[in-house]
Structure formats: structure tokens, C-alpha cells
């Protein structure tokens, strides 16, 4: 007699696994930003050009002499009249190098020098440029003995002899005053009393006479009309 068969117990079902698609993620490619690279290259080139230009500009500049204050023609230059300026090299300009300052001191310009201008070799002649072939006499002029503030180098003047103090004059008997033709070489800056020294160029025959009258304070100046 066969033993009874045990009942078959059904096996429990395993939980259903969701179907997940198998995918592969490709590696992320780094985009090369060519515009940024190009910009960096351009900036580097510009910086290099700027540095080169700065070096070139600095090497092309030189120190020259400039006028520190107004100087009339014929007046000897002093150290206070000059200053040093730095300018770009230019073949069209002929400024005096700053290294030549000691050689320039004492020279007399042939033209008026204006503050702020460069001192050029053409402004400095062998002499004053005025009356170099004549005698020169310094005349001290007080207020009222010359036109105020109008005398300039190159002006033609008459050095008029004035009467000595205490002399009595009779207008009926006296003729015209004695005069000497002269040219203004330079005019000094007025002192506290307004007195100036005017350097006059005169003929060699008139120098001693003018010097004698000037020493006695018996000279007044009359400016001749200027030519147009």
C-alpha cells in the first residue's frame, strides 16, 4: 500500500523587478571657448605693443633748456632765467641741450624770450644782435625821463641833454637841446623806485659824450616813431 503523497505547496513568487533600461552616459566634452582664447591673445599683443611704445617714447625724449621768465633782447642770461624741460626728439626743433646750460649763462639773446618757450640756438647770436658794431652806454633813467613802459630793444631814441640842476635858462636865447641818436639794446627791470637802466648803442664818436651826461643824470630819452 503506497503511502499518501503530501500535497504540493506552491512556491511564493518573487517580486516583479521593474524593467530598467540599460543606458550608458557618454563623457562630457569640454567645449573650447575659442573666443576667450582669442581675446586673451589680443590683450597680450596690445600690452606688448604698449610696453614697446612706452620704452621707445622714453628713449626718444631728451632734456633741453626752456625759458623760466621773460627776458628782453640784449639782456645777459642768468641761471634763474632758464629751466629744464623734457621733450620728444624732433629734427625740426633745435633746442639747446640741458647739458649746455653753463655755456649759455651770460649770453645775450638777439630776440625777446618769453616764459615757457624753448631756448633755441638761433635765438643766441655771436653778440646781442643790436648795435654790436657800435659803442654801448648804460643810462640810468628815472620816472619821467622816458616813456613809461614803452621802450623795447631795437627802438630808435634820442638821448636829450637836460639842464643841470640850478641852471637858469632863457628860452629866447637858448637853441634846441643837444641830442644824440641811439638804439635801445636792453631795458632792465625797474627797481623799487621805478628807475631802470637802458643800454644804448651809439656811434663811436658819441659814446664818451653820452656817458658823461648820463653820469651827471642829465639825459632824457625820446622814442622815435616805429616803422610799420
PDB file of C-alpha atoms in Angstrom:
ATOM      1  CA  UNK A   1       0.000   0.000   0.000  1.00  0.00           C
ATOM      2  CA  UNK A   2       1.556   3.279  -1.139  1.00  0.00           C
ATOM      3  CA  UNK A   3       1.955   5.963   1.426  1.00  0.00           C
ATOM      4  CA  UNK A   4      -0.107   9.011   0.865  1.00  0.00           C
ATOM      5  CA  UNK A   5       1.531  11.799  -1.177  1.00  0.00           C
ATOM      6  CA  UNK A   6       1.990  15.082   0.595  1.00  0.00           C
ATOM      7  CA  UNK A   7       0.152  17.941  -1.006  1.00  0.00           C
ATOM      8  CA  UNK A   8       2.245  20.196  -3.224  1.00  0.00           C
ATOM      9  CA  UNK A   9       2.707  23.644  -1.772  1.00  0.00           C
ATOM     10  CA  UNK A  10       3.126  26.326  -4.423  1.00  0.00           C
ATOM     11  CA  UNK A  11       6.363  28.346  -4.211  1.00  0.00           C
ATOM     12  CA  UNK A  12       5.939  32.000  -3.482  1.00  0.00           C
ATOM     13  CA  UNK A  13       6.505  34.238  -6.440  1.00  0.00           C
ATOM     14  CA  UNK A  14       9.442  36.618  -6.295  1.00  0.00           C
ATOM     15  CA  UNK A  15       8.588  40.290  -6.562  1.00  0.00           C
ATOM     16  CA  UNK A  16       8.498  41.589 -10.048  1.00  0.00           C
ATOM     17  CA  UNK A  17      11.572  43.655 -10.911  1.00  0.00           C
ATOM     18  CA  UNK A  18      10.888  46.780 -12.870  1.00  0.00           C
ATOM     19  CA  UNK A  19      12.500  46.808 -16.194  1.00  0.00           C
ATOM     20  CA  UNK A  20      15.184  49.431 -16.123  1.00  0.00           C
ATOM     21  CA  UNK A  21      16.709  50.222 -19.455  1.00  0.00           C
ATOM     22  CA  UNK A  22      20.411  49.887 -19.513  1.00  0.00           C
ATOM     23  CA  UNK A  23      21.939  53.145 -20.693  1.00  0.00           C
ATOM     24  CA  UNK A  24      25.491  54.472 -20.876  1.00  0.00           C
ATOM     25  CA  UNK A  25      26.272  58.163 -20.351  1.00  0.00           C
ATOM     26  CA  UNK A  26      28.889  59.453 -22.829  1.00  0.00           C
ATOM     27  CA  UNK A  27      31.751  61.506 -21.319  1.00  0.00           C
ATOM     28  CA  UNK A  28      31.070  65.215 -21.175  1.00  0.00           C
ATOM     29  CA  UNK A  29      33.209  67.035 -23.711  1.00  0.00           C
ATOM     30  CA  UNK A  30      34.721  70.291 -22.542  1.00  0.00           C
ATOM     31  CA  UNK A  31      33.933  72.961 -25.036  1.00  0.00           C
ATOM     32  CA  UNK A  32      36.909  75.024 -26.035  1.00  0.00           C
ATOM     33  CA  UNK A  33      35.927  78.599 -25.846  1.00  0.00           C
ATOM     34  CA  UNK A  34      37.918  79.941 -28.771  1.00  0.00           C
ATOM     35  CA  UNK A  35      36.544  83.452 -28.338  1.00  0.00           C
ATOM     36  CA  UNK A  36      38.039  83.690 -24.835  1.00  0.00           C
ATOM     37  CA  UNK A  37      41.356  82.352 -26.057  1.00  0.00           C
ATOM     38  CA  UNK A  38      41.391  84.824 -28.933  1.00  0.00           C
ATOM     39  CA  UNK A  39      40.600  87.712 -26.594  1.00  0.00           C
ATOM     40  CA  UNK A  40      43.473  86.766 -24.310  1.00  0.00           C
ATOM     41  CA  UNK A  41      45.839  86.649 -27.262  1.00  0.00           C
ATOM     42  CA  UNK A  42      44.729  90.089 -28.453  1.00  0.00           C
ATOM     43  CA  UNK A  43      45.143  91.578 -24.978  1.00  0.00           C
ATOM     44  CA  UNK A  44      48.621  90.100 -24.671  1.00  0.00           C
ATOM     45  CA  UNK A  45      49.616  91.578 -28.031  1.00  0.00           C
ATOM     46  CA  UNK A  46      48.245  95.010 -27.093  1.00  0.00           C
ATOM     47  CA  UNK A  47      50.087  95.002 -23.772  1.00  0.00           C
ATOM     48  CA  UNK A  48      53.299  94.105 -25.549  1.00  0.00           C
ATOM     49  CA  UNK A  49      52.839  96.893 -28.073  1.00  0.00           C
ATOM     50  CA  UNK A  50      52.050  99.393 -25.303  1.00  0.00           C
ATOM     51  CA  UNK A  51      55.161  98.483 -23.380  1.00  0.00           C
ATOM     52  CA  UNK A  52      57.288  98.737 -26.513  1.00  0.00           C
ATOM     53  CA  UNK A  53      55.805 102.136 -27.340  1.00  0.00           C
ATOM     54  CA  UNK A  54      56.453 103.402 -23.819  1.00  0.00           C
ATOM     55  CA  UNK A  55      60.082 102.298 -23.978  1.00  0.00           C
ATOM     56  CA  UNK A  56      60.536 103.833 -27.418  1.00  0.00           C
ATOM     57  CA  UNK A  57      58.893 107.104 -26.355  1.00  0.00           C
ATOM     58  CA  UNK A  58      61.066 107.344 -23.245  1.00  0.00           C
ATOM     59  CA  UNK A  59      64.206 106.732 -25.278  1.00  0.00           C
ATOM     60  CA  UNK A  60      63.225 109.443 -27.804  1.00  0.00           C
ATOM     61  CA  UNK A  61      62.776 112.148 -25.150  1.00  0.00           C
ATOM     62  CA  UNK A  62      65.594 114.459 -24.168  1.00  0.00           C
ATOM     63  CA  UNK A  63      66.208 117.243 -21.685  1.00  0.00           C
ATOM     64  CA  UNK A  64      66.535 120.753 -23.100  1.00  0.00           C
ATOM     65  CA  UNK A  65      66.587 124.334 -21.840  1.00  0.00           C
ATOM     66  CA  UNK A  66      63.384 126.360 -21.554  1.00  0.00           C
ATOM     67  CA  UNK A  67      62.760 129.986 -20.592  1.00  0.00           C
ATOM     68  CA  UNK A  68      61.688 130.353 -16.956  1.00  0.00           C
ATOM     69  CA  UNK A  69      60.709 134.036 -17.231  1.00  0.00           C
ATOM     70  CA  UNK A  70      60.562 136.811 -19.821  1.00  0.00           C
ATOM     71  CA  UNK A  71      63.981 138.055 -20.920  1.00  0.00           C
ATOM     72  CA  UNK A  72      64.332 141.114 -23.185  1.00  0.00           C
ATOM     73  CA  UNK A  73      66.702 141.017 -26.123  1.00  0.00           C
ATOM     74  CA  UNK A  74      70.238 142.010 -25.235  1.00  0.00           C
ATOM     75  CA  UNK A  75      69.960 141.176 -21.538  1.00  0.00           C
ATOM     76  CA  UNK A  76      72.523 138.653 -20.291  1.00  0.00           C
ATOM     77  CA  UNK A  77      71.001 135.308 -19.345  1.00  0.00           C
ATOM     78  CA  UNK A  78      71.233 134.142 -15.739  1.00  0.00           C
ATOM     79  CA  UNK A  79      70.588 130.740 -14.174  1.00  0.00           C
ATOM     80  CA  UNK A  80      67.228 131.997 -12.879  1.00  0.00           C
ATOM     81  CA  UNK A  81      66.121 132.761 -16.458  1.00  0.00           C
ATOM     82  CA  UNK A  82      66.388 129.115 -17.507  1.00  0.00           C
ATOM     83  CA  UNK A  83      64.804 125.823 -16.551  1.00  0.00           C
ATOM     84  CA  UNK A  84      64.989 122.241 -17.808  1.00  0.00           C
ATOM     85  CA  UNK A  85      62.210 120.666 -19.879  1.00  0.00           C
ATOM     86  CA  UNK A  86      61.806 117.173 -21.340  1.00  0.00           C
ATOM     87  CA  UNK A  87      60.566 116.967 -24.922  1.00  0.00           C
ATOM     88  CA  UNK A  88      60.355 114.407 -27.704  1.00  0.00           C
ATOM     89  CA  UNK A  89      63.190 114.401 -30.192  1.00  0.00           C
ATOM     90  CA  UNK A  90      62.232 116.343 -33.314  1.00  0.00           C
ATOM     91  CA  UNK A  91      64.590 117.221 -36.127  1.00  0.00           C
ATOM     92  CA  UNK A  92      62.553 120.359 -36.819  1.00  0.00           C
ATOM     93  CA  UNK A  93      63.477 121.757 -33.386  1.00  0.00           C
ATOM     94  CA  UNK A  94      66.932 122.877 -32.322  1.00  0.00           C
ATOM     95  CA  UNK A  95      66.576 123.486 -28.574  1.00  0.00           C
ATOM     96  CA  UNK A  96      69.709 123.933 -26.524  1.00  0.00           C
ATOM     97  CA  UNK A  97      70.528 120.725 -24.595  1.00  0.00           C
ATOM     98  CA  UNK A  98      70.228 120.987 -20.820  1.00  0.00           C
ATOM     99  CA  UNK A  99      73.860 119.896 -20.523  1.00  0.00           C
ATOM    100  CA  UNK A 100      74.914 123.185 -22.193  1.00  0.00           C
ATOM    101  CA  UNK A 101      73.328 125.401 -19.529  1.00  0.00           C
ATOM    102  CA  UNK A 102      76.675 126.572 -18.146  1.00  0.00           C
ATOM    103  CA  UNK A 103      77.764 127.680 -21.630  1.00  0.00           C
ATOM    104  CA  UNK A 104      74.555 129.679 -22.145  1.00  0.00           C
ATOM    105  CA  UNK A 105      74.749 131.684 -18.912  1.00  0.00           C
ATOM    106  CA  UNK A 106      75.953 135.209 -19.699  1.00  0.00           C
ATOM    107  CA  UNK A 107      74.981 135.156 -23.364  1.00  0.00           C
ATOM    108  CA  UNK A 108      72.608 137.776 -24.688  1.00  0.00           C
ATOM    109  CA  UNK A 109      69.614 136.750 -26.837  1.00  0.00           C
ATOM    110  CA  UNK A 110      69.068 138.612 -30.091  1.00  0.00           C
ATOM    111  CA  UNK A 111      65.275 138.492 -29.620  1.00  0.00           C
ATOM    112  CA  UNK A 112      62.870 138.742 -26.710  1.00  0.00           C
ATOM    113  CA  UNK A 113      62.458 135.446 -24.853  1.00  0.00           C
ATOM    114  CA  UNK A 114      59.034 134.543 -23.483  1.00  0.00           C
ATOM    115  CA  UNK A 115      58.336 132.424 -20.419  1.00  0.00           C
ATOM    116  CA  UNK A 116      57.522 128.818 -21.278  1.00  0.00           C
ATOM    117  CA  UNK A 117      59.269 128.764 -24.658  1.00  0.00           C
ATOM    118  CA  UNK A 118      62.187 126.542 -25.584  1.00  0.00           C
ATOM    119  CA  UNK A 119      65.591 128.172 -25.893  1.00  0.00           C
ATOM    120  CA  UNK A 120      66.928 127.572 -29.407  1.00  0.00           C
ATOM    121  CA  UNK A 121      70.369 128.109 -30.870  1.00  0.00           C
ATOM    122  CA  UNK A 122      69.008 130.593 -33.406  1.00  0.00           C
ATOM    123  CA  UNK A 123      67.994 132.936 -30.567  1.00  0.00           C
ATOM    124  CA  UNK A 124      71.571 133.196 -29.368  1.00  0.00           C
ATOM    125  CA  UNK A 125      73.838 135.018 -31.772  1.00  0.00           C
ATOM    126  CA  UNK A 126      77.508 135.854 -31.510  1.00  0.00           C
ATOM    127  CA  UNK A 127      76.518 139.157 -29.933  1.00  0.00           C
ATOM    128  CA  UNK A 128      73.360 140.887 -28.883  1.00  0.00           C
ATOM    129  CA  UNK A 129      72.114 141.325 -32.420  1.00  0.00           C
ATOM    130  CA  UNK A 130      71.704 145.057 -31.691  1.00  0.00           C
ATOM    131  CA  UNK A 131      74.445 147.623 -32.011  1.00  0.00           C
ATOM    132  CA  UNK A 132      77.327 145.157 -31.938  1.00  0.00           C
ATOM    133  CA  UNK A 133      79.379 147.421 -34.186  1.00  0.00           C
ATOM    134  CA  UNK A 134      78.719 150.469 -32.012  1.00  0.00           C
ATOM    135  CA  UNK A 135      79.592 151.693 -28.562  1.00  0.00           C
ATOM    136  CA  UNK A 136      77.185 150.896 -25.789  1.00  0.00           C
ATOM    137  CA  UNK A 137      76.397 153.157 -22.856  1.00  0.00           C
ATOM    138  CA  UNK A 138      74.236 152.378 -19.839  1.00  0.00           C
ATOM    139  CA  UNK A 139      71.900 155.213 -18.927  1.00  0.00           C
ATOM    140  CA  UNK A 140      70.000 155.293 -15.648  1.00  0.00           C
ATOM    141  CA  UNK A 141      66.530 156.584 -16.328  1.00  0.00           C
ATOM    142  CA  UNK A 142      64.183 157.736 -13.577  1.00  0.00           C
ATOM    143  CA  UNK A 143      60.452 158.157 -13.823  1.00  0.00           C
ATOM    144  CA  UNK A 144      59.535 160.957 -16.154  1.00  0.00           C
ATOM    145  CA  UNK A 145      62.792 160.790 -18.126  1.00  0.00           C
ATOM    146  CA  UNK A 146      61.485 158.290 -20.695  1.00  0.00           C
ATOM    147  CA  UNK A 147      58.117 156.988 -21.936  1.00  0.00           C
ATOM    148  CA  UNK A 148      56.808 154.676 -19.231  1.00  0.00           C
ATOM    149  CA  UNK A 149      56.826 151.004 -20.187  1.00  0.00           C
ATOM    150  CA  UNK A 150      57.151 151.547 -23.934  1.00  0.00           C
ATOM    151  CA  UNK A 151      60.876 151.177 -24.606  1.00  0.00           C
ATOM    152  CA  UNK A 152      61.887 147.890 -26.203  1.00  0.00           C
ATOM    153  CA  UNK A 153      65.096 146.538 -27.730  1.00  0.00           C
ATOM    154  CA  UNK A 154      65.524 147.874 -31.240  1.00  0.00           C
ATOM    155  CA  UNK A 155      63.709 151.168 -30.621  1.00  0.00           C
ATOM    156  CA  UNK A 156      65.347 154.256 -32.034  1.00  0.00           C
ATOM    157  CA  UNK A 157      65.615 157.043 -29.462  1.00  0.00           C
ATOM    158  CA  UNK A 158      67.054 160.494 -28.987  1.00  0.00           C
ATOM    159  CA  UNK A 159      69.168 160.958 -25.870  1.00  0.00           C
ATOM    160  CA  UNK A 160      68.345 164.550 -24.989  1.00  0.00           C
ATOM    161  CA  UNK A 161      70.658 166.591 -22.762  1.00  0.00           C
ATOM    162  CA  UNK A 162      68.747 168.190 -19.894  1.00  0.00           C
ATOM    163  CA  UNK A 163      69.898 171.280 -17.980  1.00  0.00           C
ATOM    164  CA  UNK A 164      71.881 170.849 -14.809  1.00  0.00           C
ATOM    165  CA  UNK A 165      70.062 171.460 -11.556  1.00  0.00           C
ATOM    166  CA  UNK A 166      70.098 175.166 -10.659  1.00  0.00           C
ATOM    167  CA  UNK A 167      70.844 176.349 -14.203  1.00  0.00           C
ATOM    168  CA  UNK A 168      68.771 179.290 -15.333  1.00  0.00           C
ATOM    169  CA  UNK A 169      67.525 179.231 -18.904  1.00  0.00           C
ATOM    170  CA  UNK A 170      66.277 181.956 -21.131  1.00  0.00           C
ATOM    171  CA  UNK A 171      64.012 180.427 -23.734  1.00  0.00           C
ATOM    172  CA  UNK A 172      64.729 183.353 -26.071  1.00  0.00           C
ATOM    173  CA  UNK A 173      68.486 182.847 -26.130  1.00  0.00           C
ATOM    174  CA  UNK A 174      68.753 179.068 -25.880  1.00  0.00           C
ATOM    175  CA  UNK A 175      68.613 176.974 -29.015  1.00  0.00           C
ATOM    176  CA  UNK A 176      67.272 173.413 -29.231  1.00  0.00           C
ATOM    177  CA  UNK A 177      68.760 170.955 -26.737  1.00  0.00           C
ATOM    178  CA  UNK A 178      71.666 168.783 -27.715  1.00  0.00           C
ATOM    179  CA  UNK A 179      70.623 165.253 -28.764  1.00  0.00           C
ATOM    180  CA  UNK A 180      72.377 162.009 -29.602  1.00  0.00           C
ATOM    181  CA  UNK A 181      70.833 159.342 -31.814  1.00  0.00           C
ATOM    182  CA  UNK A 182      70.826 155.912 -30.213  1.00  0.00           C
ATOM    183  CA  UNK A 183      69.208 152.478 -30.349  1.00  0.00           C
ATOM    184  CA  UNK A 184      67.882 150.580 -27.342  1.00  0.00           C
ATOM    185  CA  UNK A 185      69.813 147.362 -26.714  1.00  0.00           C
ATOM    186  CA  UNK A 186      68.109 146.306 -23.488  1.00  0.00           C
ATOM    187  CA  UNK A 187      65.992 147.616 -20.638  1.00  0.00           C
ATOM    188  CA  UNK A 188      66.434 146.346 -17.085  1.00  0.00           C
ATOM    189  CA  UNK A 189      63.602 145.554 -14.722  1.00  0.00           C
ATOM    190  CA  UNK A 190      62.576 148.623 -12.701  1.00  0.00           C
ATOM    191  CA  UNK A 191      63.724 148.830  -9.106  1.00  0.00           C
ATOM    192  CA  UNK A 192      61.555 149.844  -6.140  1.00  0.00           C
ATOM    193  CA  UNK A 193      61.651 153.499  -7.180  1.00  0.00           C
ATOM    194  CA  UNK A 194      60.831 152.753 -10.813  1.00  0.00           C
ATOM    195  CA  UNK A 195      64.344 153.515 -12.076  1.00  0.00           C
ATOM    196  CA  UNK A 196      65.604 151.426 -14.995  1.00  0.00           C
ATOM    197  CA  UNK A 197      68.927 151.108 -16.758  1.00  0.00           C
ATOM    198  CA  UNK A 198      68.689 151.414 -20.526  1.00  0.00           C
ATOM    199  CA  UNK A 199      71.645 150.187 -22.571  1.00  0.00           C
ATOM    200  CA  UNK A 200      72.021 152.363 -25.660  1.00  0.00           C
ATOM    201  CA  UNK A 201      74.053 151.708 -28.791  1.00  0.00           C
ATOM    202  CA  UNK A 202      75.551 154.881 -30.265  1.00  0.00           C
ATOM    203  CA  UNK A 203      78.177 155.883 -32.789  1.00  0.00           C
ATOM    204  CA  UNK A 204      81.765 155.632 -31.625  1.00  0.00           C
ATOM    205  CA  UNK A 205      82.040 159.432 -31.652  1.00  0.00           C
ATOM    206  CA  UNK A 206      79.070 159.852 -29.295  1.00  0.00           C
ATOM    207  CA  UNK A 207      79.852 157.270 -26.636  1.00  0.00           C
ATOM    208  CA  UNK A 208      82.055 159.419 -24.344  1.00  0.00           C
ATOM    209  CA  UNK A 209      79.699 162.399 -24.514  1.00  0.00           C
ATOM    210  CA  UNK A 210      76.645 160.307 -23.686  1.00  0.00           C
ATOM    211  CA  UNK A 211      78.453 158.546 -20.838  1.00  0.00           C
ATOM    212  CA  UNK A 212      79.463 161.896 -19.311  1.00  0.00           C
ATOM    213  CA  UNK A 213      75.949 163.312 -19.427  1.00  0.00           C
ATOM    214  CA  UNK A 214      74.459 160.060 -18.136  1.00  0.00           C
ATOM    215  CA  UNK A 215      76.810 160.087 -15.141  1.00  0.00           C
ATOM    216  CA  UNK A 216      75.528 163.563 -14.281  1.00  0.00           C
ATOM    217  CA  UNK A 217      71.905 162.451 -14.586  1.00  0.00           C
ATOM    218  CA  UNK A 218      71.310 164.850 -17.453  1.00  0.00           C
ATOM    219  CA  UNK A 219      69.751 162.523 -20.009  1.00  0.00           C
ATOM    220  CA  UNK A 220      66.122 162.051 -21.030  1.00  0.00           C
ATOM    221  CA  UNK A 221      65.001 159.689 -23.766  1.00  0.00           C
ATOM    222  CA  UNK A 222      62.587 160.408 -26.596  1.00  0.00           C
ATOM    223  CA  UNK A 223      61.406 157.418 -28.586  1.00  0.00           C
ATOM    224  CA  UNK A 224      61.309 157.856 -32.331  1.00  0.00           C
ATOM    225  CA  UNK A 225      58.261 156.643 -34.316  1.00  0.00           C
ATOM    226  CA  UNK A 226      58.373 152.929 -35.003  1.00  0.00           C
ATOM    227  CA  UNK A 227      58.354 151.866 -38.616  1.00  0.00           C
ATOM    228  CA  UNK A 228      55.303 149.896 -39.742  1.00  0.00           C
TER     229      UNK A 228
END
